[in-house]
Short mmCIF file of C-alpha atoms in Angstrom, two decimals:
data_model
loop_
_atom_site.label_atom_id
_atom_site.label_comp_id
_atom_site.label_asym_id
_atom_site.label_seq_id
_atom_site.Cartn_x
_atom_site.Cartn_y
_atom_site.Cartn_z
CA MET A 1 -12.23 -5.06 -9.80
CA THR A 2 -13.76 -6.75 -6.74
CA ALA A 3 -11.74 -8.97 -4.44
CA THR A 4 -13.43 -12.32 -3.75
CA LYS A 5 -13.81 -14.11 -0.45
CA ILE A 6 -13.70 -17.84 0.29
CA GLY A 7 -16.32 -18.43 2.95
CA PRO A 8 -14.76 -19.46 6.29
CA THR A 9 -16.48 -21.61 8.95
CA ASP A 10 -19.12 -20.12 11.23
CA TYR A 11 -16.65 -20.47 14.11
CA LEU A 12 -14.10 -18.24 12.40
CA GLU A 13 -16.83 -15.76 11.48
CA GLU A 14 -17.75 -15.45 15.16
CA LEU A 15 -14.13 -14.83 16.09
CA ARG A 16 -13.80 -12.13 13.49
CA GLY A 17 -17.03 -10.38 14.43
CA PRO A 18 -19.26 -8.56 11.93
CA ARG A 19 -18.34 -9.15 8.33
CA ARG A 20 -16.40 -6.30 6.80
CA ARG A 21 -16.78 -5.10 3.27
CA ARG A 22 -14.28 -6.57 0.91
CA GLY A 23 -11.81 -4.39 -0.96
CA THR A 24 -13.00 -3.01 -4.28
CA SER A 25 -11.43 -0.91 -6.98
CA PHE A 26 -10.63 2.51 -5.60
CA HIS A 27 -11.47 5.48 -7.84
CA LEU A 28 -8.69 7.92 -7.10
CA GLY A 29 -10.22 10.33 -9.59
CA ASP A 30 -13.33 10.76 -7.43
CA ARG A 31 -11.13 11.49 -4.42
CA ILE A 32 -9.08 14.10 -6.29
CA ARG A 33 -12.22 15.80 -7.59
CA GLN A 34 -13.62 15.87 -4.05
CA LEU A 35 -10.46 17.46 -2.66
CA ARG A 36 -10.36 20.06 -5.42
CA ARG A 37 -14.00 21.02 -5.00
CA GLU A 38 -13.71 21.21 -1.22
CA ARG A 39 -11.00 23.82 -1.75
CA LYS A 40 -13.04 25.58 -4.48
CA LEU A 41 -10.21 25.22 -6.98
CA THR A 42 -10.40 25.16 -10.76
CA LEU A 43 -8.36 22.56 -12.61
CA GLU A 44 -5.85 25.27 -13.53
CA GLU A 45 -5.49 26.41 -9.89
CA ALA A 46 -5.13 22.83 -8.66
CA GLY A 47 -2.58 22.23 -11.40
CA ARG A 48 -0.41 25.07 -10.15
CA LEU A 49 -0.54 23.70 -6.60
CA THR A 50 0.33 20.15 -7.62
CA SER A 51 2.81 21.03 -10.41
CA LEU A 52 0.66 19.05 -12.84
CA ALA A 53 -1.01 20.17 -16.04
CA ALA A 54 -4.74 20.88 -15.81
CA SER A 55 -5.27 18.36 -18.60
CA THR A 56 -3.46 15.72 -16.56
CA LEU A 57 -5.65 16.41 -13.52
CA SER A 58 -8.75 16.19 -15.69
CA LYS A 59 -7.69 12.78 -17.03
CA ILE A 60 -7.02 11.52 -13.48
CA GLU A 61 -10.38 12.77 -12.23
CA ASN A 62 -12.17 11.06 -15.11
CA ASP A 63 -10.25 7.77 -14.75
CA GLN A 64 -8.61 8.28 -18.13
CA MET A 65 -5.12 8.12 -16.64
CA SER A 66 -3.55 6.04 -13.89
CA PRO A 67 -1.01 8.17 -11.99
CA THR A 68 2.41 6.89 -11.04
CA PHE A 69 3.50 6.99 -7.41
CA ASP A 70 5.43 10.22 -7.89
CA VAL A 71 2.33 11.86 -9.39
CA VAL A 72 0.30 10.68 -6.41
CA GLN A 73 2.93 12.24 -4.18
CA LYS A 74 2.62 15.56 -6.04
CA LEU A 75 -1.14 15.44 -5.56
CA ALA A 76 -0.77 14.91 -1.80
CA HIS A 77 1.76 17.73 -1.48
CA GLY A 78 -0.34 20.08 -3.60
CA PHE A 79 -3.49 19.48 -1.58
CA ASP A 80 -1.43 19.67 1.64
CA ILE A 81 -2.48 16.29 3.00
CA ASP A 82 -0.69 13.14 4.05
CA ILE A 83 -0.22 10.88 1.03
CA THR A 84 -2.08 8.04 2.76
CA GLU A 85 -5.17 10.25 3.12
CA LEU A 86 -5.69 9.97 -0.62
CA PHE A 87 -6.62 6.32 -0.07
CA ALA A 88 -7.75 6.17 3.56
CA THR A 89 -11.36 5.76 4.63
CA ASP A 90 -11.01 6.62 8.32
CA SER A 91 -10.85 10.13 9.73
CA GLY A 92 -9.29 9.38 13.07
CA HIS A 93 -5.64 9.74 13.95
CA ARG A 94 -4.76 7.44 16.84
CA PRO A 95 -1.03 6.75 16.42
CA GLY A 96 -0.68 5.11 19.83
CA SER A 97 -3.56 2.64 19.61
CA ARG A 98 -4.16 1.70 16.01
CA ARG A 99 -3.99 -1.55 14.15
CA SER A 100 -5.12 -2.71 10.76
CA VAL A 101 -5.75 -6.27 9.59
CA THR A 102 -5.93 -6.91 5.86
CA LEU A 103 -7.13 -10.43 5.08
CA LYS A 104 -6.21 -12.34 1.95
CA SER A 105 -7.68 -10.71 -1.19
CA GLU A 106 -8.68 -7.58 0.74
CA GLY A 107 -7.34 -4.10 0.09
CA ARG A 108 -7.98 -1.23 -2.29
CA MET A 109 -7.08 -1.89 -5.90
CA MET A 110 -5.19 0.66 -7.96
CA GLU A 111 -4.19 -0.23 -11.51
CA THR A 112 -1.80 1.45 -13.92
CA PRO A 113 -0.75 0.32 -17.41
CA VAL A 114 2.32 -1.41 -15.96
CA TYR A 115 1.33 -2.37 -12.39
CA ARG A 116 -1.71 -3.66 -10.51
CA HIS A 117 -1.48 -2.60 -6.86
CA ARG A 118 -3.46 -3.90 -3.87
CA LEU A 119 -3.07 -1.30 -1.13
CA LEU A 120 -2.83 -2.77 2.37
CA ALA A 121 -4.03 -1.14 5.62
CA SER A 122 -5.78 1.34 3.35
CA GLU A 123 -8.30 2.43 5.98
CA LEU A 124 -5.58 4.06 8.07
CA SER A 125 -4.35 7.58 7.40
CA HIS A 126 -1.05 9.15 8.52
CA LYS A 127 0.88 5.91 8.07
CA LYS A 128 4.66 6.04 8.17
CA ILE A 129 4.87 3.41 5.46
CA LEU A 130 2.74 2.50 2.44
CA PRO A 131 2.55 -1.30 2.00
CA PHE A 132 1.03 -2.94 -1.05
CA ILE A 133 1.07 -6.14 -3.07
CA SER A 134 1.71 -5.59 -6.77
CA SER A 135 1.37 -7.64 -9.90
CA ILE A 136 4.01 -6.53 -12.38
CA LYS A 137 2.33 -6.43 -15.80
CA ALA A 138 5.12 -4.78 -17.78
CA ARG A 139 7.49 -7.02 -19.72
CA SER A 140 9.95 -4.39 -20.93
CA VAL A 141 11.39 -1.07 -19.85
CA ASP A 142 9.97 0.33 -23.10
CA GLU A 143 6.43 0.02 -21.66
CA PHE A 144 7.13 2.84 -19.18
CA SER A 145 6.35 6.36 -20.37
CA GLU A 146 8.62 7.63 -17.61
CA TRP A 147 10.66 6.23 -14.76
CA ALA A 148 9.34 6.73 -11.23
CA SER A 149 11.10 9.06 -8.83
CA HIS A 150 9.74 10.33 -5.52
CA GLU A 151 10.73 11.27 -1.99
CA GLY A 152 11.42 8.66 0.68
CA GLU A 153 12.73 5.12 0.52
CA GLU A 154 11.41 1.99 -1.12
CA PHE A 155 11.58 -1.75 -0.43
CA LEU A 156 10.53 -4.55 -2.77
CA TYR A 157 10.32 -8.29 -1.95
CA VAL A 158 9.57 -10.80 -4.72
CA LEU A 159 6.78 -13.26 -3.89
CA GLU A 160 6.19 -14.95 -7.26
CA GLY A 161 7.95 -14.95 -10.61
CA GLU A 162 11.04 -13.01 -11.59
CA VAL A 163 11.61 -9.31 -12.17
CA ARG A 164 14.27 -6.96 -13.39
CA PHE A 165 14.65 -3.83 -11.25
CA CYS A 166 16.29 -0.90 -13.01
CA THR A 167 17.64 2.25 -11.35
CA GLU A 168 19.77 5.12 -12.50
CA HIS A 169 23.41 4.95 -11.35
CA TYR A 170 23.29 1.12 -11.09
CA GLU A 171 23.15 -1.83 -13.45
CA PRO A 172 19.72 -3.58 -13.63
CA VAL A 173 19.37 -6.45 -11.17
CA ALA A 174 17.44 -9.72 -11.67
CA LEU A 175 15.36 -10.80 -8.67
CA GLY A 176 13.42 -14.00 -7.97
CA PRO A 177 11.22 -15.32 -5.16
CA GLY A 178 12.74 -14.46 -1.78
CA ASP A 179 15.00 -11.75 -3.21
CA SER A 180 14.57 -8.10 -2.21
CA ILE A 181 15.88 -4.63 -2.93
CA TYR A 182 15.94 -1.41 -0.87
CA ILE A 183 16.55 1.91 -2.58
CA ASP A 184 16.55 5.66 -2.18
CA ALA A 185 13.32 6.36 -4.09
CA SER A 186 14.61 9.69 -5.40
CA MET A 187 16.63 7.60 -7.86
CA ARG A 188 14.68 7.07 -11.06
CA HIS A 189 13.53 3.46 -11.19
CA VAL A 190 11.24 0.92 -12.89
CA CYS A 191 10.48 -2.76 -12.38
CA TYR A 192 9.23 -5.22 -15.00
CA SER A 193 8.48 -8.93 -15.06
CA THR A 194 10.74 -11.38 -16.87
CA SER A 195 8.37 -14.29 -16.16
CA GLU A 196 5.78 -15.77 -18.50
CA LYS A 197 3.11 -14.70 -15.98
CA ASP A 198 2.89 -11.43 -14.10
CA ALA A 199 5.35 -11.38 -11.22
CA VAL A 200 3.96 -10.62 -7.75
CA VAL A 201 5.87 -8.51 -5.23
CA MET A 202 5.40 -6.88 -1.86
CA TRP A 203 6.23 -3.20 -2.18
CA ILE A 204 6.73 -0.75 0.68
CA ASN A 205 7.24 3.00 0.35
CA THR A 206 7.78 5.45 3.16
CA GLY A 207 4.84 7.80 3.53
CA GLU A 208 6.81 10.89 4.47
#
């Protein structure tokens, strides 16, 4: 999936400087295969490190499976890297002097059966937070093979449409444009759209 760009005026182009490449679909499978081969690991060995079945890793590497956030977190922990390095394109770590601008329709795309994520500031590694814009494709809790659960905290802000956010220990909550929710992400949780069209949300996870 390739993000499109509406051509700005020449004046704005000069202000922005050289044109940057627009965000395209990001193949996480290629990145996982690269990390595994760099470490000279078999699928079975990588599976033991990441607490994932070798068959699951194989499906991820071959783009036959879209991992949930908690699976992505297991991959990062298993390969002993910062979770943002799975998606980052830069190699520098300049925590005191960095910035990242993501223009409209830019960002790396990551799609699962229930969500379509656009990762923001994806060129930066070692981020404290993981921001992304998500289209919520699911229309029922039954569409989730499992509920997400991972370390850190999570914030969701509804931009378009309406959603139902479900967590263990609490009753489901209905959220519309302008509404938000902040949770301990170790609680099992899912979010699905109750709108006719896919709902759109801003989602932020801590990267620790």
